XYZ file of C-alpha atoms in Angstrom:
773
model
C -257.265 156.366 -87.595
C -256.249 156.844 -83.693
C -252.335 156.247 -84.370
C -252.757 159.109 -87.508
C -254.196 161.330 -85.155
C -251.666 160.975 -82.963
C -248.831 161.512 -85.348
C -250.305 164.828 -86.194
C -250.404 165.792 -82.351
C -246.427 165.165 -82.222
C -245.126 165.892 -86.148
C -241.775 166.511 -85.075
C -240.463 163.260 -82.894
C -239.300 160.798 -85.196
C -238.314 158.324 -82.492
C -237.415 158.079 -78.731
C -234.369 156.068 -77.283
C -235.316 153.617 -74.857
C -234.008 154.070 -71.132
C -232.676 150.740 -71.220
C -230.709 151.348 -74.084
C -228.806 154.470 -72.460
C -228.448 152.306 -69.465
C -226.454 149.739 -71.473
C -224.266 152.756 -73.099
C -223.514 154.931 -69.630
C -223.739 152.636 -67.069
C -220.760 150.452 -67.869
C -218.566 153.590 -68.133
C -219.725 154.993 -64.686
C -218.980 151.628 -62.811
C -215.629 151.397 -63.996
C -215.065 154.715 -63.086
C -215.907 154.040 -59.478
C -213.867 150.973 -59.018
C -210.770 152.644 -60.062
C -211.764 155.571 -57.904
C -212.129 152.795 -55.280
C -208.956 151.080 -55.906
C -207.315 154.605 -55.704
C -208.379 155.524 -52.529
C -207.960 151.921 -50.697
C -204.209 152.428 -51.980
C -204.396 155.993 -50.341
C -205.543 154.263 -47.421
C -202.587 151.901 -47.379
C -200.068 154.226 -47.861
C -201.180 156.785 -45.239
C -201.060 153.635 -42.548
C -197.483 152.806 -43.744
C -196.601 156.232 -43.094
C -198.279 156.921 -40.065
C -196.502 153.396 -38.878
C -193.338 154.523 -39.938
C -193.802 157.761 -37.899
C -194.661 156.450 -34.768
C -191.827 154.137 -34.915
C -189.144 156.906 -35.464
C -190.792 159.060 -32.624
C -190.537 155.917 -30.541
C -186.908 155.691 -31.529
C -186.209 159.589 -30.994
C -187.811 159.468 -27.372
C -185.507 156.370 -26.971
C -182.592 157.890 -27.928
C -183.140 161.122 -26.089
C -183.556 159.267 -22.647
C -180.299 157.172 -23.346
C -178.484 161.004 -24.340
C -180.150 162.078 -20.596
C -178.659 158.868 -18.800
C -175.439 159.503 -20.685
C -175.063 162.738 -19.227
C -176.236 161.538 -15.632
C -172.979 158.938 -16.173
C -170.560 161.200 -17.101
C -171.201 163.672 -14.064
C -170.968 160.522 -11.790
C -167.995 159.463 -13.452
C -166.301 162.882 -12.660
C -167.509 163.442 -9.572
C -166.070 159.491 -8.790
C -162.734 160.607 -10.333
C -162.569 163.684 -7.980
C -163.269 161.692 -5.114
C -160.652 158.909 -6.183
C -158.164 161.836 -6.385
C -159.192 163.279 -3.400
C -158.209 159.986 -1.717
C -154.815 159.605 -3.608
C -154.034 163.079 -2.336
C -155.161 162.265 1.266
C -152.884 159.063 0.762
C -149.697 160.694 -0.144
C -150.061 162.896 2.278
C -150.840 160.545 5.139
C -147.684 158.814 3.826
C -145.430 162.110 4.201
C -146.677 162.765 7.681
C -145.827 158.673 8.668
C -142.548 159.263 7.290
C -141.548 162.376 9.349
C -142.579 160.466 12.696
C -140.596 157.454 11.624
C -137.663 159.753 11.068
C -137.864 161.209 14.469
C -137.878 158.320 16.338
C -135.175 156.863 14.465
C -132.982 159.536 15.479
C -130.722 161.752 13.210
C -129.169 158.520 11.099
C -129.355 159.372 7.674
C -131.040 162.543 8.211
C -129.439 164.342 5.103
C -130.534 161.276 2.588
C -134.102 161.359 4.205
C -134.370 164.809 4.270
C -133.752 164.962 0.419
C -136.173 162.071 -0.046
C -138.744 163.507 1.634
C -138.424 166.949 -0.033
C -138.757 165.285 -3.111
C -141.779 163.583 -2.448
C -143.420 167.237 -0.789
C -142.261 168.940 -4.324
C -143.785 166.156 -6.465
C -147.284 166.617 -4.508
C -149.536 169.859 -5.676
C -150.197 172.553 -3.284
C -153.329 173.745 -1.491
C -153.692 176.833 -4.080
C -153.323 174.147 -7.123
C -155.974 171.912 -5.388
C -158.386 174.488 -4.789
C -157.871 175.735 -8.226
C -158.386 172.158 -9.704
C -161.677 171.692 -7.444
C -162.994 175.071 -8.751
C -162.796 174.069 -12.358
C -163.803 170.637 -11.903
C -166.959 172.168 -9.910
C -167.528 174.582 -12.766
C -167.827 172.272 -15.389
C -170.084 170.374 -13.483
C -172.071 173.636 -13.163
C -171.678 173.596 -16.612
C -172.993 170.281 -17.410
C -175.979 171.047 -15.290
C -177.159 174.312 -17.029
C -176.486 176.009 -13.247
C -176.160 179.520 -15.020
C -176.851 181.400 -11.930
C -174.328 179.115 -10.034
C -171.823 179.130 -12.127
C -171.693 182.894 -12.461
C -171.574 183.562 -8.550
C -168.554 180.750 -8.664
C -166.785 183.151 -11.239
C -167.186 186.198 -9.301
C -166.275 184.640 -6.134
C -163.108 183.137 -8.096
C -162.120 186.662 -9.521
C -162.152 188.145 -6.186
C -160.253 185.784 -4.500
C -157.432 185.963 -7.365
C -157.617 189.649 -9.059
C -155.086 188.799 -11.370
C -157.905 186.782 -13.409
C -159.774 190.499 -14.272
C -156.572 191.864 -16.039
C -153.539 190.590 -17.957
C -150.884 192.336 -15.488
C -147.277 190.782 -14.830
C -148.031 187.111 -13.890
C -146.126 183.801 -13.840
C -146.336 180.910 -16.231
C -148.427 179.056 -13.968
C -150.660 181.754 -13.346
C -151.090 182.742 -16.960
C -151.928 178.994 -17.635
C -154.494 179.234 -15.187
C -156.085 182.438 -16.284
C -156.296 181.175 -20.155
C -158.232 178.324 -18.473
C -160.147 180.304 -16.401
C -161.479 182.725 -19.686
C -161.767 178.992 -21.932
C -164.415 178.543 -18.732
C -165.978 181.883 -18.892
C -166.484 181.841 -22.934
C -167.798 178.305 -22.214
C -170.411 179.791 -20.183
C -171.000 182.768 -22.403
C -171.730 180.399 -25.228
C -174.211 178.158 -23.230
C -176.224 181.388 -22.632
C -176.023 182.814 -26.200
C -177.194 179.323 -26.974
C -180.196 179.950 -24.725
C -181.563 183.113 -26.296
C -181.115 181.697 -29.581
C -183.616 178.851 -28.955
C -186.542 179.252 -30.690
C -189.216 178.345 -28.105
C -187.541 180.158 -25.009
C -189.215 182.070 -22.859
C -189.577 185.895 -21.717
C -188.169 184.722 -18.131
C -185.874 182.337 -19.007
C -184.477 185.026 -21.745
C -184.354 188.156 -19.058
C -182.166 185.493 -17.129
C -179.743 185.027 -19.958
C -179.538 188.414 -20.430
C -179.051 189.145 -17.371
C -176.200 186.490 -16.850
C -174.239 187.983 -20.139
C -174.469 191.893 -18.455
C -173.039 190.511 -15.313
C -170.270 188.777 -17.375
C -169.936 191.963 -18.913
C -171.452 191.370 -22.441
C -173.960 194.310 -22.208
C -173.860 195.414 -25.892
C -173.995 191.592 -26.923
C -177.067 191.255 -24.765
C -178.678 193.808 -26.162
C -178.086 192.902 -29.404
C -179.071 189.136 -28.606
C -182.632 190.591 -26.787
C -183.615 192.745 -30.386
C -182.335 189.437 -32.579
C -184.937 187.375 -30.158
C -187.806 189.562 -30.614
C -186.829 190.355 -34.494
C -187.230 186.225 -34.823
C -190.719 186.411 -32.892
C -191.912 188.882 -35.168
C -190.361 187.456 -38.390
C -192.429 184.082 -37.568
C -195.600 185.528 -36.702
C -195.428 187.557 -39.537
C -195.180 184.409 -41.844
C -197.604 182.700 -40.226
C -200.275 185.768 -40.768
C -199.063 186.360 -44.359
C -200.947 183.512 -46.157
C -204.344 184.753 -45.171
C -203.572 188.466 -46.283
C -205.562 187.633 -49.722
C -208.699 186.339 -47.834
C -208.701 189.745 -45.542
C -207.935 191.939 -47.853
C -209.100 195.548 -46.148
C -208.032 194.204 -42.531
C -204.537 192.655 -42.907
C -202.871 195.876 -42.720
C -204.612 196.878 -39.272
C -203.882 192.928 -38.059
C -199.817 192.957 -39.274
C -199.583 196.697 -37.446
C -200.877 195.030 -34.180
C -197.967 192.370 -34.741
C -195.361 194.701 -35.370
C -196.154 197.275 -32.787
C -196.923 194.779 -29.965
C -193.512 193.508 -30.883
C -191.947 196.668 -30.682
C -193.624 197.943 -27.440
C -192.904 194.654 -25.782
C -188.981 194.616 -26.977
C -188.889 198.330 -25.641
C -190.135 197.487 -22.193
C -187.792 194.696 -21.662
C -184.852 197.203 -22.906
C -186.011 199.513 -20.463
C -186.299 197.085 -17.546
C -182.953 195.352 -18.589
C -180.764 197.950 -19.575
C -182.484 201.138 -18.053
C -182.220 204.242 -20.000
C -178.825 203.815 -20.790
C -178.332 206.387 -24.412
C -176.197 203.957 -26.157
C -178.968 201.279 -25.912
C -181.799 203.543 -26.822
C -180.521 204.553 -29.889
C -180.047 200.894 -30.743
C -183.493 200.393 -30.155
C -184.784 202.821 -32.223
C -182.700 202.102 -34.949
C -183.956 198.668 -34.817
C -187.886 200.181 -34.631
C -187.308 202.187 -37.744
C -185.917 199.027 -39.795
C -189.000 196.939 -38.318
C -191.233 199.911 -39.592
C -189.328 199.982 -43.162
C -190.109 196.249 -43.278
C -193.426 196.735 -42.537
C -194.723 199.278 -44.637
C -192.902 197.051 -47.428
C -195.015 193.954 -46.267
C -197.803 195.993 -46.465
C -197.238 197.016 -50.089
C -196.510 193.837 -51.195
C -199.370 192.043 -49.931
C -201.800 194.888 -50.586
C -204.805 194.179 -53.063
C -204.208 195.877 -56.654
C -204.004 199.999 -56.418
C -206.574 200.481 -58.386
C -209.217 198.890 -56.488
C -211.514 200.060 -53.416
C -210.170 197.319 -51.470
C -206.620 198.993 -51.859
C -207.791 202.254 -50.511
C -209.830 200.454 -47.673
C -206.638 198.511 -46.771
C -204.442 201.521 -47.131
C -206.889 203.886 -45.002
C -207.045 200.840 -42.326
C -203.123 200.987 -42.529
C -202.985 204.876 -41.924
C -205.444 204.451 -38.857
C -203.947 201.464 -36.739
C -200.353 202.201 -37.469
C -200.546 205.720 -36.553
C -202.668 204.779 -33.167
C -200.280 202.079 -32.080
C -197.248 204.966 -32.676
C -199.062 207.511 -30.671
C -198.938 204.619 -27.944
C -195.148 204.129 -28.399
C -194.970 207.906 -27.850
C -195.381 207.049 -23.802
C -192.585 204.776 -24.100
C -189.928 207.185 -25.661
C -190.425 205.920 -29.245
C -191.402 208.719 -31.971
C -192.299 206.928 -35.176
C -194.806 208.644 -36.605
C -193.263 211.144 -38.875
C -191.125 208.242 -40.540
C -194.115 205.989 -40.966
C -195.929 209.032 -42.396
C -193.165 209.424 -44.612
C -192.788 205.973 -45.581
C -196.235 205.505 -46.460
C -197.199 208.945 -48.132
C -195.926 207.353 -51.805
C -197.718 203.934 -50.985
C -201.165 206.474 -50.007
C -200.872 208.439 -52.921
C -200.557 206.155 -55.653
C -203.358 204.195 -54.242
C -205.656 207.552 -54.481
C -204.003 208.067 -57.928
C -205.252 204.695 -59.008
C -208.666 204.772 -57.269
C -209.786 208.579 -58.631
C -208.583 207.150 -62.146
C -210.964 204.412 -61.599
C -213.771 206.638 -60.589
C -212.864 209.029 -63.140
C -213.532 206.297 -65.842
C -216.614 204.901 -64.493
C -218.208 208.280 -63.491
C -217.765 209.541 -67.093
C -218.512 206.100 -68.654
C -222.098 207.048 -69.455
C -223.028 204.248 -71.943
C -221.921 201.237 -69.437
C -224.218 202.280 -66.578
C -223.984 199.189 -64.073
C -226.995 197.409 -62.956
C -226.599 199.096 -59.183
C -227.212 202.771 -60.807
C -230.392 201.431 -63.276
C -232.175 199.561 -60.179
C -231.334 202.135 -57.737
C -234.765 203.897 -56.546
C -234.497 207.439 -58.121
C -237.022 208.780 -55.791
C -234.797 208.184 -52.826
C -232.343 211.071 -54.302
C -232.748 214.395 -54.354
C -231.490 214.242 -58.261
C -234.807 212.442 -59.034
C -236.577 215.751 -59.264
C -234.509 216.212 -62.326
C -235.690 213.363 -64.465
C -237.379 213.974 -67.359
C -239.921 212.201 -69.206
C -237.941 210.741 -72.469
C -235.053 210.522 -70.757
C -233.192 209.354 -67.044
C -229.753 209.202 -68.072
C -228.630 212.406 -67.016
C -230.139 211.663 -63.537
C -228.314 208.043 -63.589
C -224.941 209.966 -64.365
C -225.535 211.986 -61.401
C -226.266 208.937 -59.213
C -223.550 207.170 -60.324
C -221.198 210.021 -59.773
C -222.281 210.483 -56.368
C -222.567 206.722 -55.614
C -218.557 206.430 -56.714
C -217.640 209.190 -54.717
C -219.405 208.320 -51.540
C -217.713 204.679 -52.066
C -214.516 206.258 -51.623
C -215.175 208.415 -48.658
C -216.556 205.532 -47.076
C -212.819 203.550 -47.329
C -211.124 206.425 -45.238
C -210.783 206.525 -41.403
C -210.248 209.464 -39.254
C -206.329 209.075 -39.558
C -206.659 208.849 -43.273
C -208.834 211.974 -43.485
C -206.761 213.758 -41.165
C -203.195 213.330 -42.538
C -204.468 212.672 -46.343
C -207.616 214.533 -46.597
C -206.483 217.578 -48.417
C -205.119 215.447 -51.348
C -208.528 213.531 -51.151
C -210.415 216.683 -51.587
C -208.462 218.021 -54.492
C -208.902 214.445 -56.280
C -212.755 215.167 -55.575
C -212.959 218.693 -56.816
C -210.589 217.232 -60.233
C -213.363 214.233 -60.583
C -216.040 217.049 -60.230
C -214.363 219.442 -62.875
C -214.469 216.317 -64.881
C -217.891 215.596 -64.496
C -218.588 219.237 -65.531
C -217.111 218.914 -68.468
C -218.868 215.990 -69.858
C -222.286 217.803 -68.966
C -220.608 220.693 -70.799
C -220.637 219.050 -73.879
C -224.354 217.780 -73.391
C -225.339 221.614 -73.758
C -225.329 223.370 -77.029
C -222.440 224.843 -78.450
C -220.367 225.615 -81.601
C -219.814 222.399 -81.867
C -223.681 221.760 -82.954
C -222.557 222.519 -86.512
C -224.056 219.880 -88.470
C -220.623 219.154 -90.470
C -218.925 218.467 -87.212
C -220.812 215.025 -86.590
C -217.469 213.489 -85.388
C -217.773 215.554 -82.189
C -221.310 213.842 -81.707
C -220.611 210.480 -81.260
C -218.787 210.968 -78.069
C -221.731 212.918 -76.525
C -223.970 209.994 -74.576
C -226.972 212.528 -73.915
C -227.849 216.057 -75.332
C -229.994 218.521 -73.471
C -231.929 219.971 -76.078
C -234.781 222.508 -74.694
C -234.900 224.838 -71.931
C -236.313 222.464 -69.334
C -233.899 219.943 -70.068
C -230.779 222.488 -69.853
C -232.285 223.953 -66.990
C -232.584 220.293 -65.126
C -228.977 219.611 -66.119
C -227.815 222.823 -64.188
C -229.839 222.331 -61.539
C -228.457 218.623 -61.430
C -224.992 219.949 -61.317
C -225.621 222.510 -58.708
C -227.294 220.162 -56.231
C -224.344 217.848 -56.215
C -222.380 221.024 -55.441
C -224.436 222.685 -52.815
C -225.776 219.788 -51.194
C -224.718 216.044 -51.948
C -220.829 216.399 -52.068
C -220.497 218.723 -49.085
C -223.137 216.547 -46.877
C -221.009 213.426 -48.171
C -217.493 215.197 -47.202
C -218.656 216.592 -44.126
C -220.023 212.941 -42.798
C -216.385 211.774 -43.115
C -214.960 214.765 -42.002
C -216.956 214.862 -38.546
C -215.044 211.881 -37.541
C -211.648 213.744 -37.058
C -213.254 215.115 -33.860
C -214.376 211.619 -32.770
C -210.500 210.684 -32.710
C -208.906 213.408 -31.221
C -207.604 211.548 -28.438
C -205.728 209.200 -30.679
C -203.711 212.242 -32.661
C -200.595 212.875 -31.688
C -198.699 216.100 -31.599
C -198.557 215.743 -35.497
C -202.348 217.115 -35.383
C -203.686 219.432 -37.901
C -205.254 222.381 -36.325
C -209.002 223.267 -36.950
C -208.276 226.514 -38.619
C -206.492 224.111 -41.396
C -208.790 221.765 -41.838
C -211.528 224.556 -42.122
C -209.041 226.577 -45.102
C -208.636 222.980 -46.943
C -212.827 222.813 -46.775
C -213.170 226.485 -47.864
C -210.416 225.821 -50.782
C -212.237 222.896 -51.492
C -215.886 224.653 -52.363
C -213.753 227.400 -53.904
C -212.485 224.636 -56.492
C -216.112 223.621 -56.710
C -217.739 226.403 -57.155
C -215.080 227.160 -60.184
C -216.061 224.193 -62.074
C -219.725 224.806 -61.646
C -219.121 228.154 -62.639
C -217.654 227.133 -66.055
C -220.439 225.162 -67.049
C -222.962 227.845 -66.053
C -221.401 230.455 -67.932
C -221.609 228.532 -71.072
C -225.169 227.966 -70.709
C -225.657 231.533 -70.373
C -223.282 232.366 -72.903
C -224.885 230.316 -75.645
C -228.268 231.361 -74.263
C -227.569 235.001 -75.074
C -225.627 234.290 -78.356
C -228.821 232.235 -79.551
C -230.709 235.630 -78.644
C -228.142 238.275 -80.498
C -227.570 236.518 -83.455
C -230.405 234.927 -85.760
C -229.553 231.762 -87.772
C -228.359 233.620 -90.611
C -225.663 234.613 -88.566
C -226.828 238.352 -88.169
C -226.861 240.603 -85.093
C -230.357 241.430 -83.609
C -228.721 243.917 -81.090
C -227.098 246.317 -83.098
C -226.355 249.960 -83.394
C -228.524 250.406 -86.025
C -231.440 250.833 -83.422
C -230.149 253.845 -82.532
C -229.874 255.514 -85.415
C -233.079 255.361 -86.934
C -236.085 256.930 -85.002
C -238.306 259.875 -85.553
C -238.380 262.854 -83.019
C -235.663 264.296 -81.238
C -236.001 263.874 -77.423
C -237.832 260.755 -75.886
C -238.011 262.972 -72.637
C -241.067 264.781 -74.478
C -242.600 261.714 -75.985
C -245.442 259.603 -74.776
C -244.788 256.344 -73.045
C -241.228 255.729 -74.223
C -240.338 252.542 -74.198
C -237.032 250.374 -74.730
C -235.669 249.376 -77.842
C -237.620 246.146 -79.517
C -234.278 243.941 -78.515
C -234.646 244.486 -75.209
C -238.393 244.286 -74.987
C -237.722 240.632 -76.377
C -234.928 239.853 -73.839
C -237.118 240.924 -71.071
C -239.733 238.508 -72.561
C -237.128 235.746 -72.755
C -236.040 236.222 -69.387
C -239.591 235.706 -67.872
C -240.439 232.944 -69.902
C -237.459 231.044 -68.697
C -238.052 232.222 -65.025
C -241.368 230.788 -65.540
C -239.621 226.839 -66.745
C -236.689 227.504 -64.205
C -239.424 227.649 -61.232
C -240.638 224.361 -62.477
C -237.836 222.242 -63.308
C -235.544 224.054 -60.145
C -238.635 224.193 -57.941
C -237.350 225.209 -54.015
C -234.152 226.117 -55.193
C -234.352 229.658 -55.592
C -230.475 230.397 -55.350
C -229.725 228.705 -58.658
C -232.643 230.325 -60.294
C -232.074 233.889 -59.144
C -228.173 232.951 -60.110
C -228.845 231.834 -63.427
C -231.042 235.047 -64.604
C -228.538 236.993 -62.982
C -226.124 235.734 -64.545
C -227.776 236.060 -68.066
C -228.555 239.695 -67.708
C -225.047 240.090 -66.846
C -223.860 238.340 -70.255
C -226.013 240.104 -72.280
C -224.979 243.953 -71.254
C -221.035 242.258 -70.963
C -221.684 241.426 -74.903
C -222.837 244.769 -75.481
C -219.840 246.142 -73.583
C -217.209 244.333 -75.179
C -218.658 243.831 -79.018
C -216.285 246.265 -80.725
C -218.529 246.319 -84.032
C -221.372 248.259 -82.332
C -219.276 250.783 -80.674
C -217.529 251.575 -84.354
C -220.890 252.390 -85.975
C -221.294 255.226 -83.208
C -217.494 256.316 -83.553
C -218.186 256.598 -87.805
C -217.927 259.659 -88.929
C -219.918 259.204 -91.524
C -222.670 258.155 -89.568
C -225.510 261.169 -88.095
C -225.815 260.497 -84.490
C -229.023 262.006 -82.670
C -229.784 262.555 -79.183
C -232.600 260.133 -79.297
C -230.083 257.826 -79.842
C -228.173 258.628 -76.933
C -231.615 258.677 -74.566
C -232.673 255.220 -76.249
C -229.593 253.188 -75.247
C -229.302 254.984 -71.701
C -232.720 253.779 -71.150
C -231.894 250.195 -72.392
C -229.401 250.077 -69.681
C -231.485 251.225 -67.046
C -234.273 249.085 -68.056
C -232.091 246.017 -67.939
C -230.704 246.900 -64.502
C -234.446 247.396 -63.333
C -235.547 244.053 -64.871
C -232.706 242.691 -62.615
C -234.163 244.450 -59.783
C -237.933 243.697 -60.447
C -237.121 240.101 -60.680
C -235.469 239.538 -57.271
C -231.727 238.944 -58.410
C -230.197 242.636 -58.599
C -226.504 241.956 -59.496
C -223.841 244.643 -58.825
C -222.042 243.499 -61.778
C -225.030 244.269 -64.120
C -224.600 247.686 -62.333
C -221.145 248.379 -62.911
C -221.270 247.100 -66.435
C -224.463 249.000 -67.562
C -222.463 252.168 -65.672
C -219.653 251.739 -68.302
C -221.769 251.476 -70.993
C -223.643 254.423 -70.557
C -220.286 256.221 -69.379
C -218.965 255.092 -73.093
C -222.093 256.331 -74.869
C -221.825 259.887 -73.538
C -218.168 259.937 -74.049
C -218.590 258.789 -77.693
C -221.848 261.055 -78.656
C -219.895 263.737 -76.836
C -216.976 263.486 -79.084
C -219.500 263.507 -81.963
C -220.777 267.143 -80.978
C -223.952 266.379 -78.916
C -223.739 267.778 -75.084
C -225.330 264.950 -73.042
C -226.402 268.147 -70.419
C -228.532 269.096 -72.741
C -229.605 266.273 -74.379
C -230.343 263.779 -70.865
C -232.596 263.989 -68.200
C -232.334 263.234 -64.719
C -231.262 259.415 -64.075
C -234.613 259.289 -62.002
C -236.263 259.828 -64.981
C -234.933 257.044 -66.672
C -235.350 254.605 -63.537
C -239.204 256.161 -63.145
C -239.443 255.067 -67.290
C -237.685 252.043 -67.215
C -240.415 250.891 -64.506
C -243.092 252.204 -66.054
C -241.977 250.081 -69.313
C -241.941 247.082 -67.592
C -245.701 247.493 -66.005
C -246.823 248.177 -69.574
C -244.851 245.011 -71.057
C -246.478 242.975 -68.007
C -249.904 244.154 -68.339
C -249.988 244.481 -72.318
C -251.586 247.915 -71.754
C -250.417 251.571 -72.348
C -251.403 253.220 -69.006
C -250.354 251.061 -66.357
C -249.451 252.746 -63.287
C -245.631 252.758 -62.267
C -246.319 252.168 -58.871
C -246.900 248.350 -59.129
C -243.142 248.603 -59.633
C -240.997 247.450 -56.425
C -239.884 250.860 -55.082
C -236.092 249.410 -54.855
C -234.867 250.500 -57.547
C -231.478 251.268 -59.295
C -230.089 255.417 -60.085
C -226.746 255.628 -61.841
C -225.634 258.853 -60.997
C -222.772 260.359 -63.492
C -220.117 260.692 -60.830
C -220.716 256.765 -60.311
C -220.812 256.237 -64.332
C -217.893 258.194 -64.536
C -215.752 255.589 -62.010
C -216.945 252.640 -63.871
C -215.237 253.057 -67.191
C -212.117 250.905 -66.038
C -214.425 248.033 -65.036
C -215.742 247.578 -68.670
C -212.606 247.711 -70.065
C -211.035 244.902 -68.297
C -213.714 242.477 -69.739
C -212.472 240.261 -72.215
C -213.517 239.172 -75.003
C -216.776 236.858 -76.051
C -214.772 234.695 -77.885
C -213.091 233.059 -75.097
C -215.927 231.025 -72.355
C -213.508 232.071 -69.611
C -214.102 235.628 -70.290
C -217.050 235.802 -68.132
C -216.558 237.311 -64.902
C -217.859 234.942 -61.829
C -221.087 236.108 -60.381
C -220.989 235.325 -56.797
C -223.368 233.575 -54.777
C -222.841 235.810 -51.605
C -223.381 238.830 -54.207
C -226.370 237.579 -55.156
C -227.672 236.737 -51.480
C -227.003 240.096 -50.551
C -226.647 242.497 -53.455
C -224.770 245.831 -52.760
C -226.168 248.203 -55.675
C -226.777 251.964 -55.993
C -230.129 253.537 -54.522
C -231.783 256.654 -54.246
C -234.740 258.533 -53.019
C -238.038 258.363 -54.814
C -237.997 261.719 -57.382
């Protein structure tokens, strides 16, 4: 019974493989593998020991041969000295024999004088002269100096011989013996030159030894060759340093250009100093040095391009910025030595930097607009730390995530820039940031309701990752865009641009003035504002169109409301009110202002801007809607003064709405003035006298203010004194001058048609005012 209960507890385990069986199956294979590896390691150890032994043996043999070569050189030198000594002894012996013969002849008289004189002359002619002996001694001593590598003493001997024998310096008219000696002398001189060239070409030659060899060549009259050897020597040093450094470029992808710059420009600086100390300020040598330095700069730029990371990575942008910073800093240091290479360096680097910027912003555009694949860093980042968190909705945070991701990408790019990169390529970066912001605004543009919301156009909906349906969601979207425009982007850019001031001492004469920097930033902000204005105008356009048109496509705001109605005159009527569509407009703007106060809390600037633009859009539509005006111009439609009065009251009411709500707009005034002017002109053409039909402007202003109070309080007897005393009076002469403004406005069919409501005009509005009536 107990076993059956245990089986019930473990119904799925049929059998268990014992550990002994596992050991028997796998242990043998493991032991064989270990033995095989041990045997291979032992063989490898023996091979290494044999290799070390062979290397040691060959190295000892090399040392012995080196010692034997040195001993052989000493023996050859001693042998030459011995031969010279024997030659001197033979010459002394022959000279002594001649002297003894002369003495013998003088002792024995004049017997056989003629024969003996002939023999003496023949003997003396066979002996070398003192000049020949001196020349042979010079050549022998010079050969010894060459063998002993005593360069300075050899040069002194050459100079002394040239002073003693001036014919050695030029061809001239010389005898055959002198010509042969001159050729031998020049051969020895060429041997000394070859020896000096060999010294300069040694891979491990020291600086002092190199300077001595070059100075010796200059003394031999080989200045151009010496300068060429100087450049060649430092060029080979640079090449070896670069070959040692290049394998580590992949380990330090961002900083390798700075190290490479230090290697390159330190060699150029050292070469410039040595050239000046050895050759002076000779323009020929200076030009050759500049040309050599330019070649090395071109080689440096090629190395940076060939070893840089992929152009679309952030590492590539950091490497490019570090390259600009380091290389231009070193160039400014070289200017004190007379080398001006900054312009050439910028010309060579510009295509590379622009390519890196282009690929980085392409990558940024893909990442910023790819809302579907949010990376973990943006999803897990603390939203509460960002100003954009205020626009997060309870149902979805994709909007805030996209804004934070956009700013993270921009800040990541800006973080790679160095002061010199900002100085010389800042305008390019600003342009690309504005283009990226414009693309982001286009993405938000698609998230707002628009004509593409037709049920039949489902294919357009698939590319939209999130949609702002309600007023609060749409206002949150606009608030997020405005916060990025007005706060986050300028702050991020100014953090980097402020580094320019700190790097002024490193800048050369190519520095961009402060005025141009300020102009760049102002133009950049204008571009950002233009991109945001497109998004804002699209929202206002769709919001107003949804108010004006019903779902069936019928117009709520049409000319019929100014044709119907009882009575002849509003002025004599009791408590006149604006027409129903404008009353509804007032209520809708009030409702939107309440929502905006919650969603855009603390951002009064964007609230006023949106409400002003909405009001402007309404009057702009009315000004440009030709069907509305065609009704008044139709001769078959009867017109009454009451319709003209109602239309003018509606325009004053619209202007007073903006003033009462605290966002008076000059554009609203101008367009309303243009509408009133056109209405007066149209009704006058139909036989209605505006002078007798219309009261004073003050009456329309006070009536509009009273109507606002009535609509706010919901009573018919409210006091107009509660309205703000600042009001707008549209005088007849001002109205008549506004017709051109209305006629210049473009069609409502194009979203680009809406004139931009400038932020500055809202902050400090300019509108017509008059005294209390």
